[in-house]
Amino acid sequence: MLDYTIHKKDSSLEDVVFIHGFGGNSKIFNLQLKSYKEHFNVITIELPGHGESADVDSYNESFSWQLAAREVVKTLDQLGVKKAHFVGVSLGTIIIHQILQDTPARVNSVVMAGTVTRFNLTSKALLTFGKLIKPFTPHLWIYKLFAQIMMPKANHKKSRDSFIREAVKMKRKNFMGWYDAVQTIETTYTKVQEKASHIKKLYISGSEDHFFIDTLKDDIKTDPNAQMITFKKCGHLCNIEKYRKFNEVSVSFLLDQVEKVRKIS
């Protein structure tokens, strides 16, 4: 089971599960917790190789997206959570897409920030460069380089610093395990619309999320239950950079989903 924190538990409220990004931990959602706890039970989960969760090489099988998603679901099983709303950022959105493909029955609705579905040519070139140098380069140097290129502007600094600050705690072997997995992210979205087109999805991206926003727009345009909101003058970690706006629109979206289900039932 993965490391987790239950921030609020009330049997009359629905559960929201937060999934963090690569190299970080659930502190990336600190600016969301207060707003969300007013309306939902809140659970944050640390992915394999992050926080106090098991290292990526501790499993009896090769590390993969399927394994990581399965570990999240196993944690919810242990907590007695049969179904939940999911909120993810960056790497967390990839895990949520994998859950939508593998176990859509566990998902009520999703909110995704800085969503990654696949890489553009620039990011593919950067990944290849990183792959070439990672055997002899400190992993934190690679992480800092990627963070600077992904979030280069002055208004991205708070997000960029947060991104890097938590990554310092990550073991090299865990960084390498996730880095290798990232090469295959396209597999995590290929069947989302086939398996989970009935599930409501809110995608929130910054207009300056230059690595991922165009491919995301292209990928979700045929999903009848996908809605996208773009924050102007905002980068990859829009839940930090524009946190008040993010909280407002995401909480409103989730409350709408709760109300619709109540009316039907």
Tab-separated table of C-alpha atoms in Angstrom:
chain	number	residue	atom	x	y	z
A	1	MET	CA	0.000	0.000	0.000
A	2	LEU	CA	1.180	3.519	-0.727
A	3	ASP	CA	1.809	6.281	1.783
A	4	TYR	CA	-1.299	8.424	2.182
A	5	THR	CA	-2.893	11.107	4.339
A	6	ILE	CA	-6.589	11.445	5.146
A	7	HIS	CA	-7.186	15.165	5.563
A	8	LYS	CA	-10.896	14.914	6.264
A	9	LYS	CA	-13.356	12.054	6.729
A	10	ASP	CA	-17.109	12.594	6.958
A	11	SER	CA	-19.464	9.795	5.927
A	12	SER	CA	-21.909	12.310	4.454
A	13	LEU	CA	-19.357	13.647	1.964
A	14	GLU	CA	-17.842	12.193	-1.200
A	15	ASP	CA	-14.151	11.355	-1.481
A	16	VAL	CA	-11.585	13.274	-3.517
A	17	VAL	CA	-8.176	11.691	-4.144
A	18	PHE	CA	-5.199	13.897	-5.044
A	19	ILE	CA	-2.335	12.503	-7.162
A	20	HIS	CA	0.878	14.574	-7.327
A	21	GLY	CA	3.555	15.065	-9.989
A	22	PHE	CA	6.989	13.624	-10.814
A	23	GLY	CA	9.608	14.124	-8.118
A	24	GLY	CA	7.272	15.964	-5.803
A	25	ASN	CA	4.733	14.918	-3.231
A	26	SER	CA	1.293	15.893	-2.039
A	27	LYS	CA	2.550	19.222	-0.676
A	28	ILE	CA	1.950	20.469	-4.208
A	29	PHE	CA	-1.743	20.533	-3.257
A	30	ASN	CA	-1.367	22.571	-0.057
A	31	LEU	CA	-3.120	25.512	-1.707
A	32	GLN	CA	-6.096	23.294	-2.562
A	33	LEU	CA	-6.737	21.530	0.750
A	34	LYS	CA	-8.657	24.237	2.600
A	35	SER	CA	-11.107	24.858	-0.262
A	36	TYR	CA	-11.666	21.168	-0.920
A	37	LYS	CA	-12.155	20.199	2.728
A	38	GLU	CA	-15.141	22.514	2.902
A	39	HIS	CA	-17.027	20.177	0.564
A	40	PHE	CA	-15.299	16.777	0.360
A	41	ASN	CA	-13.348	14.114	2.150
A	42	VAL	CA	-9.762	14.611	1.016
A	43	ILE	CA	-7.110	11.905	0.581
A	44	THR	CA	-3.605	12.565	-0.725
A	45	ILE	CA	-1.522	9.627	-1.975
A	46	GLU	CA	2.242	9.466	-2.488
A	47	LEU	CA	3.156	7.543	-5.640
A	48	PRO	CA	5.815	4.778	-5.632
A	49	GLY	CA	9.282	6.224	-5.111
A	50	HIS	CA	7.887	9.381	-3.512
A	51	GLY	CA	7.430	10.333	0.141
A	52	GLU	CA	7.295	7.254	2.378
A	53	SER	CA	5.932	4.977	-0.346
A	54	ALA	CA	7.914	1.937	-1.507
A	55	ASP	CA	10.759	2.370	-3.987
A	56	VAL	CA	9.995	1.601	-7.624
A	57	ASP	CA	12.277	-1.443	-7.560
A	58	SER	CA	10.606	-3.027	-4.526
A	59	TYR	CA	7.903	-4.806	-6.525
A	60	ASN	CA	7.931	-8.358	-7.887
A	61	GLU	CA	7.449	-7.085	-11.429
A	62	SER	CA	8.900	-4.406	-13.649
A	63	PHE	CA	7.761	-0.917	-12.777
A	64	SER	CA	5.055	0.409	-15.117
A	65	TRP	CA	2.109	2.761	-15.382
A	66	GLN	CA	-0.240	-0.165	-14.799
A	67	LEU	CA	1.567	-1.078	-11.593
A	68	ALA	CA	1.486	2.494	-10.268
A	69	ALA	CA	-2.225	2.850	-11.047
A	70	ARG	CA	-2.939	-0.514	-9.445
A	71	GLU	CA	-1.113	0.543	-6.277
A	72	VAL	CA	-3.307	3.647	-6.036
A	73	VAL	CA	-6.438	1.507	-6.353
A	74	LYS	CA	-5.105	-0.985	-3.778
A	75	THR	CA	-4.622	1.874	-1.343
A	76	LEU	CA	-8.227	2.941	-1.845
A	77	ASP	CA	-9.295	-0.672	-1.259
A	78	GLN	CA	-7.493	-0.650	2.086
A	79	LEU	CA	-9.228	2.606	2.986
A	80	GLY	CA	-12.642	1.263	2.001
A	81	VAL	CA	-13.072	3.817	-0.776
A	82	LYS	CA	-14.998	2.122	-3.571
A	83	LYS	CA	-15.345	5.159	-5.803
A	84	ALA	CA	-13.866	8.651	-5.771
A	85	HIS	CA	-13.316	11.872	-7.640
A	86	PHE	CA	-9.675	12.258	-8.687
A	87	VAL	CA	-7.585	15.419	-8.931
A	88	GLY	CA	-4.140	15.173	-10.511
A	89	VAL	CA	-1.341	17.417	-11.664
A	90	SER	CA	1.334	16.674	-14.283
A	91	LEU	CA	2.497	13.069	-13.684
A	92	GLY	CA	-0.629	12.570	-11.579
A	93	THR	CA	-2.779	13.095	-14.668
A	94	ILE	CA	-0.972	10.238	-16.404
A	95	ILE	CA	-1.769	7.929	-13.484
A	96	ILE	CA	-5.404	9.024	-13.530
A	97	HIS	CA	-5.652	8.303	-17.251
A	98	GLN	CA	-4.228	4.838	-16.582
A	99	ILE	CA	-6.870	4.293	-13.882
A	100	LEU	CA	-9.551	5.427	-16.343
A	101	GLN	CA	-8.312	2.783	-18.778
A	102	ASP	CA	-7.914	-0.028	-16.242
A	103	THR	CA	-10.578	0.505	-13.565
A	104	PRO	CA	-13.030	3.216	-14.684
A	105	ALA	CA	-15.665	1.892	-12.264
A	106	ARG	CA	-13.613	3.396	-9.412
A	107	VAL	CA	-13.904	6.939	-10.790
A	108	ASN	CA	-16.744	9.417	-10.289
A	109	SER	CA	-15.159	12.330	-12.159
A	110	VAL	CA	-11.724	13.851	-12.671
A	111	VAL	CA	-9.981	17.214	-12.570
A	112	MET	CA	-6.567	17.384	-14.216
A	113	ALA	CA	-4.044	20.229	-14.139
A	114	GLY	CA	-1.066	20.472	-16.470
A	115	THR	CA	-2.226	17.316	-18.194
A	116	VAL	CA	0.239	15.173	-20.116
A	117	THR	CA	-1.091	12.849	-22.826
A	118	ARG	CA	1.959	12.714	-25.096
A	119	PHE	CA	5.049	14.695	-26.009
A	120	ASN	CA	5.604	17.184	-28.819
A	121	LEU	CA	8.805	17.190	-30.884
A	122	THR	CA	10.617	19.563	-28.536
A	123	SER	CA	9.877	17.539	-25.426
A	124	LYS	CA	10.772	14.297	-27.218
A	125	ALA	CA	14.161	15.773	-28.110
A	126	LEU	CA	14.669	16.843	-24.500
A	127	LEU	CA	13.766	13.368	-23.252
A	128	THR	CA	16.250	11.809	-25.653
A	129	PHE	CA	18.952	14.201	-24.477
A	130	GLY	CA	18.179	13.320	-20.868
A	131	LYS	CA	18.316	9.618	-21.661
A	132	LEU	CA	21.780	10.025	-23.169
A	133	ILE	CA	23.256	11.926	-20.234
A	134	LYS	CA	21.480	10.336	-17.266
A	135	PRO	CA	23.988	7.461	-16.778
A	136	PHE	CA	26.719	9.921	-15.791
A	137	THR	CA	24.811	13.045	-14.720
A	138	PRO	CA	23.333	13.816	-11.269
A	139	HIS	CA	19.605	13.194	-11.569
A	140	LEU	CA	18.749	16.444	-9.808
A	141	TRP	CA	20.645	18.387	-12.483
A	142	ILE	CA	18.463	16.765	-15.160
A	143	TYR	CA	15.342	17.526	-13.131
A	144	LYS	CA	16.317	21.182	-12.698
A	145	LEU	CA	17.053	21.493	-16.418
A	146	PHE	CA	13.655	20.079	-17.338
A	147	ALA	CA	11.904	22.313	-14.812
A	148	GLN	CA	13.620	25.409	-16.222
A	149	ILE	CA	12.703	24.542	-19.809
A	150	MET	CA	9.130	23.529	-18.959
A	151	MET	CA	8.505	26.607	-16.806
A	152	PRO	CA	10.887	29.290	-18.100
A	153	LYS	CA	9.056	32.547	-17.367
A	154	ALA	CA	9.215	34.818	-14.336
A	155	ASN	CA	5.602	34.072	-13.418
A	156	HIS	CA	6.472	30.353	-13.349
A	157	LYS	CA	9.156	30.807	-10.666
A	158	LYS	CA	7.025	29.867	-7.652
A	159	SER	CA	5.846	26.700	-9.383
A	160	ARG	CA	9.338	25.899	-10.640
A	161	ASP	CA	10.880	26.348	-7.192
A	162	SER	CA	8.214	24.147	-5.624
A	163	PHE	CA	8.804	21.523	-8.307
A	164	ILE	CA	12.538	21.416	-7.564
A	165	ARG	CA	12.393	21.785	-3.771
A	166	GLU	CA	10.609	18.489	-3.196
A	167	ALA	CA	12.574	16.640	-5.898
A	168	VAL	CA	15.763	17.023	-3.838
A	169	LYS	CA	14.396	14.290	-1.553
A	170	MET	CA	13.958	11.739	-4.351
A	171	LYS	CA	16.378	8.820	-4.600
A	172	ARG	CA	18.268	8.448	-7.866
A	173	LYS	CA	16.904	4.944	-8.534
A	174	ASN	CA	13.339	6.214	-8.177
A	175	PHE	CA	14.017	9.114	-10.520
A	176	MET	CA	15.445	6.701	-13.090
A	177	GLY	CA	12.507	4.320	-12.765
A	178	TRP	CA	9.975	7.043	-13.429
A	179	TYR	CA	12.119	8.610	-16.159
A	180	ASP	CA	12.131	5.319	-18.044
A	181	ALA	CA	8.355	4.992	-17.619
A	182	VAL	CA	7.808	8.486	-19.005
A	183	GLN	CA	9.085	7.300	-22.388
A	184	THR	CA	5.795	5.376	-22.824
A	185	ILE	CA	3.216	7.890	-21.600
A	186	GLU	CA	1.227	7.711	-24.847
A	187	THR	CA	0.001	4.243	-23.818
A	188	THR	CA	-1.842	5.744	-20.853
A	189	TYR	CA	-4.322	7.673	-23.003
A	190	THR	CA	-4.935	5.414	-26.015
A	191	LYS	CA	-8.039	3.731	-24.541
A	192	VAL	CA	-9.364	6.442	-22.231
A	193	GLN	CA	-12.174	7.426	-24.573
A	194	GLU	CA	-13.019	3.793	-25.289
A	195	LYS	CA	-13.164	2.826	-21.604
A	196	ALA	CA	-14.215	6.042	-19.882
A	197	SER	CA	-15.957	8.399	-22.297
A	198	HIS	CA	-18.949	8.427	-19.912
A	199	ILE	CA	-16.900	9.949	-17.081
A	200	LYS	CA	-16.857	13.732	-16.740
A	201	LYS	CA	-13.395	15.227	-17.051
A	202	LEU	CA	-12.223	18.781	-16.461
A	203	TYR	CA	-8.837	19.656	-17.938
A	204	ILE	CA	-7.230	22.862	-16.684
A	205	SER	CA	-4.049	24.115	-18.350
A	206	GLY	CA	-2.031	27.298	-18.427
A	207	SER	CA	-1.774	28.997	-21.811
A	208	GLU	CA	2.030	28.906	-21.378
A	209	ASP	CA	2.200	25.140	-20.771
A	210	HIS	CA	4.021	24.927	-24.090
A	211	PHE	CA	5.108	21.278	-23.926
A	212	PHE	CA	1.657	19.788	-23.458
A	213	ILE	CA	-1.287	22.085	-24.163
A	214	ASP	CA	-1.513	21.627	-27.938
A	215	THR	CA	-1.324	17.833	-27.860
A	216	LEU	CA	-3.880	17.778	-25.044
A	217	LYS	CA	-6.340	19.904	-27.016
A	218	ASP	CA	-5.942	17.617	-30.000
A	219	ASP	CA	-6.355	14.416	-27.985
A	220	ILE	CA	-9.487	15.329	-26.024
A	221	LYS	CA	-11.484	17.002	-28.799
A	222	THR	CA	-13.352	13.755	-29.562
A	223	ASP	CA	-14.220	13.021	-25.924
A	224	PRO	CA	-17.870	14.064	-25.394
A	225	ASN	CA	-17.411	14.407	-21.633
A	226	ALA	CA	-14.134	16.319	-21.633
A	227	GLN	CA	-14.142	20.026	-20.849
A	228	MET	CA	-11.059	22.220	-21.055
A	229	ILE	CA	-10.335	25.530	-19.359
A	230	THR	CA	-7.198	27.526	-20.156
A	231	PHE	CA	-5.771	30.092	-17.735
A	232	LYS	CA	-4.093	33.003	-19.514
A	233	LYS	CA	-0.498	33.940	-18.643
A	234	CYS	CA	-0.042	30.742	-16.679
A	235	GLY	CA	2.379	27.835	-16.933
A	236	HIS	CA	2.410	24.098	-16.246
A	237	LEU	CA	1.489	24.041	-12.540
A	238	CYS	CA	-1.689	26.065	-12.803
A	239	ASN	CA	-2.934	24.802	-9.425
A	240	ILE	CA	-0.108	26.804	-7.819
A	241	GLU	CA	0.276	29.758	-10.156
A	242	LYS	CA	-3.450	30.520	-10.345
A	243	TYR	CA	-4.557	28.590	-7.281
A	244	ARG	CA	-7.578	30.721	-6.364
A	245	LYS	CA	-9.031	30.416	-9.848
A	246	PHE	CA	-8.144	26.724	-9.982
A	247	ASN	CA	-9.883	26.059	-6.674
A	248	GLU	CA	-12.970	27.982	-7.725
A	249	VAL	CA	-13.521	26.260	-11.062
A	250	SER	CA	-12.462	22.770	-9.979
A	251	VAL	CA	-14.540	22.669	-6.791
A	252	SER	CA	-17.533	24.044	-8.710
A	253	PHE	CA	-17.109	21.335	-11.350
A	254	LEU	CA	-16.963	18.549	-8.767
A	255	LEU	CA	-19.952	19.877	-6.837
A	256	ASP	CA	-21.914	19.926	-10.102
A	257	GLN	CA	-21.087	16.238	-10.623
A	258	VAL	CA	-22.208	15.394	-7.083
A	259	GLU	CA	-25.479	17.283	-7.564
A	260	LYS	CA	-26.228	15.617	-10.903
A	261	VAL	CA	-25.808	12.160	-9.384
A	262	ARG	CA	-28.051	13.077	-6.451
A	263	LYS	CA	-30.792	14.240	-8.792
A	264	ILE	CA	-30.624	10.997	-10.769
A	265	SER	CA	-30.673	8.815	-7.658
